[in-house]
Coordinates of C-alpha atoms and ligand atoms in Angstrom, one line a residue:
M228 CA -8.8 14.7 -5.7
R229 CA -6.8 14.2 -8.8
L230 CA -4.1 11.5 -8.7
E231 CA -1.2 13.8 -9.3
Q232 CA -2.2 16.1 -6.5
F233 CA -2.8 13.1 -4.2
L234 CA 0.7 11.9 -4.9
I235 CA 2.2 15.3 -4.1
N236 CA 0.4 15.3 -0.8
Q237 CA 1.6 11.9 0.0
R238 CA 5.2 12.9 -0.6
E239 CA 4.8 15.9 1.7
G240 CA 3.3 13.5 4.2
T241 CA 1.8 14.1 7.7
S242 CA 3.8 15.7 10.4
A243 CA 6.4 13.6 12.1
T244 CA 4.9 14.5 15.5
S245 CA 1.5 13.1 14.6
D246 CA 3.1 9.9 13.4
V247 CA 4.9 9.5 16.7
Q248 CA 1.7 10.1 18.6
D249 CA -0.1 7.6 16.4
Y250 CA 2.5 4.9 17.1
A251 CA 2.5 5.6 20.8
A252 CA -1.3 5.1 20.9
A253 CA -1.1 2.0 18.7
R254 CA 1.6 0.5 20.9
E255 CA -0.8 0.8 23.9
N256 CA -3.7 -0.7 22.0
Y257 CA -1.6 -3.7 21.0
A258 CA -0.2 -4.0 24.5
E259 CA -3.8 -4.4 25.8
V260 CA -4.1 -7.6 23.7
G261 CA -0.7 -8.9 24.8
V262 CA 1.3 -7.8 21.8
D263 CA 4.6 -5.9 22.0
T264 CA 4.8 -3.7 18.8
D265 CA 8.5 -2.8 19.4
V266 CA 9.5 -6.4 19.3
A267 CA 7.3 -7.1 16.2
V268 CA 8.8 -4.2 14.3
G269 CA 12.4 -5.2 15.3
T270 CA 11.7 -8.8 14.2
V271 CA 10.0 -7.9 10.9
L272 CA 12.7 -5.6 9.7
G273 CA 15.4 -8.2 10.5
L274 CA 13.8 -11.0 8.4
P275 CA 15.5 -11.0 5.0
I276 CA 13.4 -11.3 1.9
S277 CA 15.2 -12.6 -1.1
V278 CA 14.0 -10.6 -4.1
H279 CA 14.1 -12.3 -7.5
C280 CA 16.1 -10.5 -10.2
W281 CA 13.8 -11.7 -13.0
Q282 CA 11.0 -9.1 -12.4
A283 CA 13.4 -6.5 -13.9
D284 CA 13.6 -8.0 -17.4
D285 CA 10.7 -10.4 -17.8
V286 CA 12.9 -13.5 -17.2
R287 CA 15.0 -12.8 -20.3
G288 CA 18.5 -13.1 -18.8
L289 CA 21.8 -11.7 -20.0
E290 CA 23.1 -14.6 -22.0
V291 CA 25.1 -13.9 -25.1
R292 CA 23.8 -16.4 -27.6
E293 CA 25.0 -17.3 -31.0
G294 CA 21.7 -18.3 -32.4
P295 CA 18.2 -16.9 -31.8
V296 CA 16.8 -16.5 -28.3
D297 CA 15.6 -19.9 -27.1
S298 CA 12.2 -19.8 -25.4
G299 CA 10.2 -22.3 -23.4
G300 CA 9.6 -23.2 -19.9
I301 CA 8.6 -19.7 -18.6
Q302 CA 6.8 -16.7 -20.0
A303 CA 6.2 -13.2 -18.9
M304 CA 3.2 -11.3 -20.3
G305 CA 3.1 -7.7 -21.2
N306 CA 5.3 -5.0 -22.8
Y307 CA 5.4 -2.1 -20.5
P308 CA 8.2 0.2 -21.5
G309 CA 11.5 0.5 -19.6
V310 CA 12.5 -3.1 -19.3
A311 CA 16.1 -3.6 -18.1
R312 CA 18.4 -5.1 -20.7
T313 CA 21.8 -5.1 -19.0
G314 CA 23.1 -6.2 -15.7
E315 CA 23.8 -2.5 -15.0
Q316 CA 20.2 -1.6 -15.6
I317 CA 18.9 -4.4 -13.4
R318 CA 21.1 -3.2 -10.6
Q319 CA 20.1 0.4 -11.1
D320 CA 16.4 -0.6 -11.0
F321 CA 16.8 -2.8 -7.9
E322 CA 18.7 -0.1 -6.1
Q323 CA 15.7 2.2 -6.7
A324 CA 13.3 -0.5 -5.5
A325 CA 15.4 -1.2 -2.4
R326 CA 15.3 2.5 -1.4
L327 CA 11.5 2.1 -1.1
I328 CA 11.3 -1.3 0.7
P329 CA 11.7 -1.5 4.5
G330 CA 13.8 -4.2 6.1
A331 CA 16.6 -6.7 5.3
L332 CA 17.0 -7.8 1.7
R333 CA 18.7 -10.5 -0.3
F334 CA 19.0 -10.7 -4.0
N335 CA 18.1 -13.8 -5.9
L336 CA 19.9 -14.5 -9.2
H337 CA 19.4 -17.0 -11.9
A338 CA 22.4 -18.6 -13.8
M339 CA 21.2 -16.9 -17.0
Y340 CA 22.2 -13.6 -15.5
A341 CA 25.9 -14.4 -15.9
E342 CA 28.0 -11.5 -17.2
T343 CA 30.4 -13.0 -19.7
G344 CA 31.5 -9.9 -21.6
R345 CA 30.6 -10.4 -25.2
K346 CA 31.5 -14.1 -25.1
P347 CA 28.9 -16.8 -25.3
V348 CA 29.5 -19.3 -22.4
E349 CA 27.6 -22.5 -22.2
R350 CA 25.6 -23.1 -19.1
D351 CA 27.7 -26.1 -18.0
E352 CA 30.8 -23.9 -18.2
L353 CA 29.7 -21.1 -16.0
T354 CA 32.1 -20.2 -13.2
P355 CA 32.1 -17.8 -10.2
E356 CA 33.9 -15.1 -12.2
H357 CA 30.9 -14.7 -14.4
F358 CA 29.0 -13.4 -11.4
S359 CA 31.7 -11.4 -9.6
T360 CA 30.0 -8.1 -10.4
W361 CA 26.8 -9.3 -8.8
V362 CA 28.5 -10.5 -5.6
D363 CA 30.6 -7.3 -5.2
W364 CA 27.4 -5.3 -5.7
C365 CA 25.5 -7.3 -3.1
E366 CA 28.3 -7.0 -0.6
D367 CA 28.5 -3.3 -1.1
H368 CA 24.8 -3.0 -0.3
G369 CA 24.8 -5.4 2.6
W370 CA 22.5 -7.8 0.8
G371 CA 22.8 -11.6 0.8
L372 CA 22.8 -13.4 -2.6
D373 CA 20.9 -16.5 -3.6
F374 CA 21.2 -18.5 -6.7
N375 CA 19.3 -20.8 -9.1
P376 CA 20.3 -23.0 -12.1
T377 CA 18.5 -22.0 -15.2
C378 CA 17.0 -25.2 -16.7
F379 CA 14.7 -23.5 -19.2
G380 CA 14.9 -21.1 -22.1
H381 CA 17.5 -23.2 -23.8
R382 CA 17.8 -25.3 -26.9
L383 CA 18.4 -28.4 -24.8
A384 CA 15.2 -27.7 -22.8
A385 CA 13.1 -27.1 -25.9
D386 CA 11.2 -30.4 -25.6
G387 CA 10.3 -29.8 -21.9
M388 CA 12.8 -32.2 -20.4
T389 CA 16.1 -31.4 -18.6
L390 CA 17.3 -33.4 -15.6
A391 CA 14.8 -36.1 -16.4
H392 CA 15.6 -36.3 -20.1
T393 CA 15.7 -39.7 -21.8
D394 CA 18.7 -38.7 -23.8
D395 CA 21.6 -39.3 -21.4
S396 CA 23.9 -36.7 -23.0
I397 CA 21.2 -34.0 -22.6
R398 CA 20.5 -35.1 -19.0
Q399 CA 24.2 -34.9 -18.2
F400 CA 24.5 -31.4 -19.7
W401 CA 21.8 -30.3 -17.1
V402 CA 23.5 -32.2 -14.3
R403 CA 26.8 -30.4 -15.2
H404 CA 24.9 -27.1 -15.3
C405 CA 23.4 -27.7 -11.9
L406 CA 26.7 -28.7 -10.4
A407 CA 28.4 -25.6 -11.8
G408 CA 25.6 -23.6 -10.2
R409 CA 26.2 -25.2 -6.8
E410 CA 29.8 -24.3 -7.0
I411 CA 29.0 -20.7 -7.8
A412 CA 26.5 -20.7 -5.0
E413 CA 29.2 -22.0 -2.6
G414 CA 31.3 -19.0 -3.6
F415 CA 28.5 -16.6 -2.9
G416 CA 27.8 -18.2 0.4
K417 CA 31.4 -18.2 1.5
R418 CA 31.7 -14.6 0.8
L419 CA 28.3 -13.4 2.2
G420 CA 27.3 -16.0 4.8
S421 CA 25.1 -18.5 3.0
C422 CA 23.4 -19.0 -0.3
T423 CA 20.1 -20.7 -1.0
Y424 CA 20.3 -22.8 -4.2
N425 CA 16.9 -23.6 -5.5
I426 CA 16.4 -26.2 -8.3
W427 CA 13.3 -25.8 -10.4
I428 CA 13.0 -27.6 -13.7
P429 CA 10.1 -27.5 -16.2
D430 CA 10.2 -31.3 -16.9
G431 CA 6.8 -32.8 -17.8
S432 CA 4.6 -33.8 -20.7
K433 CA 1.6 -32.5 -22.5
D434 CA -0.8 -35.4 -22.8
A435 CA -1.6 -39.0 -22.1
T436 CA 1.7 -39.8 -20.4
V437 CA 2.4 -43.5 -20.3
D438 CA 5.7 -43.5 -18.5
R439 CA 5.5 -41.5 -15.3
A440 CA 8.0 -43.6 -13.4
G441 CA 11.0 -43.4 -15.8
P442 CA 11.5 -39.7 -15.8
R443 CA 11.2 -39.7 -12.0
R444 CA 13.8 -42.4 -11.7
R445 CA 16.1 -40.3 -13.9
L446 CA 15.4 -37.2 -11.9
I447 CA 16.4 -38.9 -8.7
Q448 CA 19.7 -40.0 -10.3
S449 CA 20.4 -36.5 -11.7
L450 CA 19.6 -34.8 -8.4
D451 CA 21.7 -37.3 -6.4
A452 CA 24.6 -36.5 -8.8
V453 CA 24.1 -32.8 -8.4
L454 CA 23.9 -32.9 -4.6
Q455 CA 26.8 -35.4 -4.1
A456 CA 29.5 -32.8 -3.4
D457 CA 29.4 -31.2 0.0
F458 CA 29.1 -27.4 -0.1
P459 CA 28.8 -26.1 3.5
H460 CA 27.7 -22.6 2.5
V461 CA 24.9 -23.8 0.2
I462 CA 21.3 -24.3 1.3
D463 CA 19.8 -26.7 -1.2
T464 CA 16.1 -26.6 -2.0
V465 CA 13.9 -28.2 -4.7
E466 CA 10.7 -26.6 -6.1
S467 CA 7.7 -28.6 -7.3
K468 CA 5.0 -27.5 -9.6
L469 CA 1.5 -28.6 -10.6
F470 CA 1.8 -28.1 -14.4
G471 CA 3.4 -25.9 -17.1
I472 CA 2.1 -24.4 -20.2
G473 CA 2.3 -27.1 -22.9
L474 CA 3.1 -29.6 -20.1
E475 CA -0.4 -30.0 -18.6
D476 CA -0.6 -33.7 -18.1
Y477 CA 2.4 -34.6 -16.1
T478 CA 5.1 -32.9 -14.0
V479 CA 8.0 -35.0 -13.1
G480 CA 8.9 -32.9 -10.0
S481 CA 5.5 -32.9 -8.4
H482 CA 4.8 -31.9 -4.8
E483 CA 4.9 -35.4 -3.4
F484 CA 8.0 -36.3 -5.4
Y485 CA 10.1 -33.3 -4.1
L486 CA 8.7 -33.3 -0.6
L487 CA 9.8 -36.9 -0.1
Y488 CA 13.0 -36.5 -2.0
A489 CA 13.9 -33.5 0.2
A490 CA 13.0 -35.5 3.4
S491 CA 15.0 -38.5 2.3
R492 CA 18.1 -36.5 1.4
G493 CA 18.0 -33.9 4.2
I494 CA 17.7 -30.9 2.0
G495 CA 15.1 -28.0 1.9
I496 CA 11.9 -27.6 0.0
C497 CA 10.5 -24.7 -1.9
F498 CA 6.8 -24.0 -1.8
D499 CA 5.7 -21.5 -4.5
L500 CA 2.3 -20.0 -3.9
G501 CA 1.4 -20.4 -7.5
H502 CA 2.2 -24.1 -7.8
Y503 CA -0.8 -25.7 -6.2
H504 CA -4.4 -26.2 -7.0
P505 CA -6.1 -22.8 -6.6
T506 CA -7.9 -23.7 -3.4
E507 CA -5.0 -25.6 -1.9
S508 CA -3.5 -23.9 1.2
V509 CA 0.3 -23.5 1.3
A510 CA -0.2 -22.0 4.8
D511 CA -1.3 -25.4 6.0
K512 CA 1.7 -27.1 4.5
L513 CA 4.2 -25.3 6.8
S514 CA 3.5 -26.9 10.1
A515 CA 3.0 -30.3 8.3
A516 CA 6.3 -30.3 6.5
V517 CA 8.7 -28.5 8.8
P518 CA 9.1 -31.3 11.4
F519 CA 10.5 -33.4 8.5
V520 CA 12.0 -31.0 6.0
M521 CA 14.0 -27.9 6.7
P522 CA 14.3 -25.2 5.7
I523 CA 11.2 -24.3 3.8
L524 CA 11.8 -21.7 1.1
L525 CA 8.7 -19.7 0.2
H526 CA 8.3 -18.3 -3.3
I527 CA 5.7 -15.6 -2.7
S528 CA 3.7 -15.2 -5.9
R529 CA 0.1 -14.6 -6.8
G530 CA -1.7 -16.9 -9.1
V531 CA -4.8 -15.5 -10.8
R532 CA -6.8 -18.5 -11.9
W533 CA -3.6 -20.3 -12.6
D534 CA 0.2 -20.0 -12.0
S535 CA 0.2 -16.5 -13.5
D536 CA 2.9 -14.9 -11.3
H537 CA 1.0 -11.7 -10.6
V538 CA 2.5 -9.3 -8.1
P539 CA 1.8 -10.4 -4.6
R540 CA -0.6 -8.4 -2.5
F541 CA -1.6 -8.1 1.2
S542 CA -4.0 -10.9 0.3
D543 CA -5.7 -13.7 2.3
E544 CA -3.2 -16.2 1.0
V545 CA -0.1 -14.3 1.8
R546 CA -1.4 -13.3 5.2
A547 CA -2.3 -16.9 5.9
V548 CA 1.2 -18.1 5.1
C549 CA 2.7 -15.4 7.2
D550 CA 0.3 -16.1 10.1
E551 CA 1.2 -19.8 10.0
A552 CA 5.0 -19.1 9.8
V553 CA 4.8 -17.0 13.0
R554 CA 2.3 -19.2 14.8
S555 CA 4.2 -22.3 14.3
G556 CA 7.3 -20.7 15.8
Q557 CA 9.3 -21.7 12.7
L558 CA 10.5 -18.3 11.5
D559 CA 14.1 -19.5 11.8
N560 CA 13.4 -22.4 9.5
I561 CA 11.6 -20.5 6.8
L562 CA 13.3 -18.5 4.0
W563 CA 11.3 -15.7 2.4
A564 CA 11.6 -15.1 -1.3
T565 CA 9.5 -13.6 -4.0
D566 CA 8.8 -15.0 -7.5
F567 CA 6.6 -13.1 -9.9
F568 CA 7.0 -11.3 -13.2
D569 CA 4.5 -8.9 -14.5
A570 CA 5.6 -7.2 -17.7
S571 CA 2.5 -5.1 -18.0
I572 CA 3.2 -2.5 -15.3
N573 CA 6.1 -0.5 -14.2
R574 CA 8.5 -3.3 -13.2
V575 CA 10.3 -1.4 -10.4
A576 CA 6.8 -0.6 -8.9
A577 CA 6.0 -4.3 -9.2
W578 CA 9.0 -5.1 -7.0
V579 CA 8.1 -2.5 -4.4
I580 CA 4.4 -3.4 -4.2
G581 CA 5.1 -7.2 -4.0
V582 CA 7.9 -7.1 -1.5
R583 CA 6.2 -4.4 0.7
A584 CA 3.1 -6.6 0.7
V585 CA 5.1 -9.6 2.0
R586 CA 6.8 -7.5 4.7
K587 CA 3.4 -6.0 5.6
A588 CA 1.8 -9.4 5.9
L589 CA 4.7 -10.5 8.1
L590 CA 4.2 -7.6 10.4
Y591 CA 0.5 -8.2 10.5
A592 CA 1.2 -11.8 11.5
L593 CA 3.7 -10.7 14.2
L594 CA 1.0 -8.4 15.7
E595 CA -1.7 -11.1 16.0
P596 CA -3.1 -11.4 19.6
W597 CA -2.1 -15.1 19.3
E598 CA -1.7 -15.9 23.0
L599 CA -5.3 -14.8 23.7
A600 CA -6.6 -16.7 20.6
T601 CA -4.8 -19.9 21.6
E602 CA -6.1 -19.6 25.1
A603 CA -9.6 -19.3 23.7
E604 CA -9.0 -22.3 21.4
R605 CA -7.7 -24.5 24.2
S606 CA -10.6 -23.7 26.5
G607 CA -13.0 -24.5 23.7
D608 CA -14.3 -21.0 23.4
G609 CA -14.8 -20.8 19.7
A610 CA -16.7 -17.6 19.7
A611 CA -14.0 -15.7 21.6
K612 CA -11.4 -17.1 19.2
L613 CA -13.4 -15.9 16.2
A614 CA -14.0 -12.5 17.8
L615 CA -10.3 -12.1 18.4
Q616 CA -9.5 -12.9 14.8
E617 CA -12.0 -10.2 13.8
L618 CA -10.5 -7.7 16.3
R619 CA -7.3 -7.8 14.3
A620 CA -8.9 -5.7 11.6
E621 CA -9.8 -3.1 14.2
L622 CA -6.4 -2.7 15.7
P623 CA -4.3 0.3 14.5
F624 CA -2.0 -1.7 12.2
S625 CA -1.3 1.2 9.8
A626 CA 0.4 3.3 12.6
V627 CA 2.7 0.4 13.3
W628 CA 3.5 -0.2 9.6
K629 CA 4.2 3.5 9.2
Y630 CA 6.5 3.4 12.2
A631 CA 8.3 0.4 10.7
C632 CA 8.8 2.2 7.4
Q633 CA 10.1 5.3 9.3
R634 CA 12.6 3.1 11.3
A635 CA 13.8 1.6 8.0
D636 CA 14.1 5.1 6.6
V637 CA 11.7 4.4 3.7
P638 CA 8.5 6.3 2.9
G639 CA 5.2 5.1 4.4
G640 CA 1.9 5.5 2.7
L641 CA 2.1 6.0 -1.1
A642 CA 5.0 8.6 -1.0
W643 CA 7.1 5.9 -2.7
L644 CA 4.9 6.0 -5.8
A645 CA 5.9 9.6 -6.5
E646 CA 9.5 8.4 -6.4
I647 CA 8.7 5.7 -8.9
K648 CA 7.1 8.1 -11.3
R649 CA 10.1 10.3 -11.1
Y650 CA 12.4 7.3 -11.8
E651 CA 10.2 6.3 -14.7
Q652 CA 10.5 9.7 -16.3
T653 CA 14.2 10.2 -15.7
V654 CA 15.5 6.7 -16.2
L655 CA 13.1 4.1 -17.6
D656 CA 11.5 6.3 -20.3
Q657 CA 15.0 7.1 -21.6
R658 CA 15.6 3.4 -22.4
E659 CA 14.9 2.3 -25.9
Ligands
RNT284 C1 8.7 -21.6 -12.2 C2 9.2 -21.5 -10.8 C3 10.6 -20.9 -10.7 C4 10.8 -19.8 -11.6 C5 12.1 -19.1 -11.4 C6 12.5 -18.2 -12.6 O1 7.4 -22.0 -12.3 O2 8.3 -20.8 -10.0 O3 10.8 -20.6 -9.4 O4 9.8 -18.8 -11.5 O5 13.1 -20.1 -11.2
ZN285 ZN1 8.9 -20.3 -8.0

């Protein structure tokens, strides 16, 4: 079958009666293994996923700069047409994506998406007014809003150091920026409930680092200064990283550094799926960290060979993280967010694929016959445990997913892709 015809068929879909019958049968199958599908669907649709704004424009931001665009710290690869260039276009694209993603959403904004009219505004002078359009828009759509300081892509970050900089005036600039950001986050939180404020910095060095302690001491000082004020509506988190391009030898904010910093200061931690050694399991970190550090913010990403920020899929890694989040009974202490930027494919489709994959993996986790498997594990019946894990792949998951999509009033199957194609032709292709 040709792709075009296939997509038309998908849009027309199966009959609603057969979907209802499929779900009824699936619900019985799952009940036999002790799983209540109605509860799982209700839970999964209620879990907010905070979707990053930066997939829309390849992490360019909206800053009005006097000089040339400053690069450094982060890079998106590809030049697929239709990239959003204004706040208006980002909002339009996300509204389109959101129509195709089931369940509760939040939006996740970086400071460099300030809308300052035509005026250049330095990052340490940003105020809540520069983001008022974003907050109003989120409120109108019933989405929460999260925030991040932008400590990259700036002339004062060009040498790869920000909050850990040796030059005190540069370090103070970034402290002021992060403080201004927290105040903005407090405004978002006050208005919409709460706001996660995640600090990631690129700081590191390329080779043969001889002073690893100094930058870490300075980072502690900077973070303490940033976190001093009490902002009750802000959930503070810090995000570690293994390395950056051009900063391969040393990362100031390493995993140990931030995990211990967060534990000692009573703030949250962010685990990004692309920020560890390729065989290291983020899933296993959840139950290890959560007794000491809460909440855990997850940046769901997909590294291919390295921290490449590919679009997440319903992959072993994502499923393992979701399984662990559910199994550990810690869903209340885990915040779900996405973080990827693929500029080589339709960017709205990238959002839809990535966020649907996370939601799908969460539903898959909620449908695990976990009670039976733990009974097998506790009684030492390893074979039964393994067999139950295998049985998951034989249960009618797709009928439940389809039902969840229906309940959320978004298309199941690939019907959404036809929508994206239409949007590409009518909107994205018209952009220069
Ligand atoms: C970078 C971190 C960070 C960024 C965003 C843009 O490696 O993952 O989360 O992707 O802040
Ligand atoms: Zn991240």
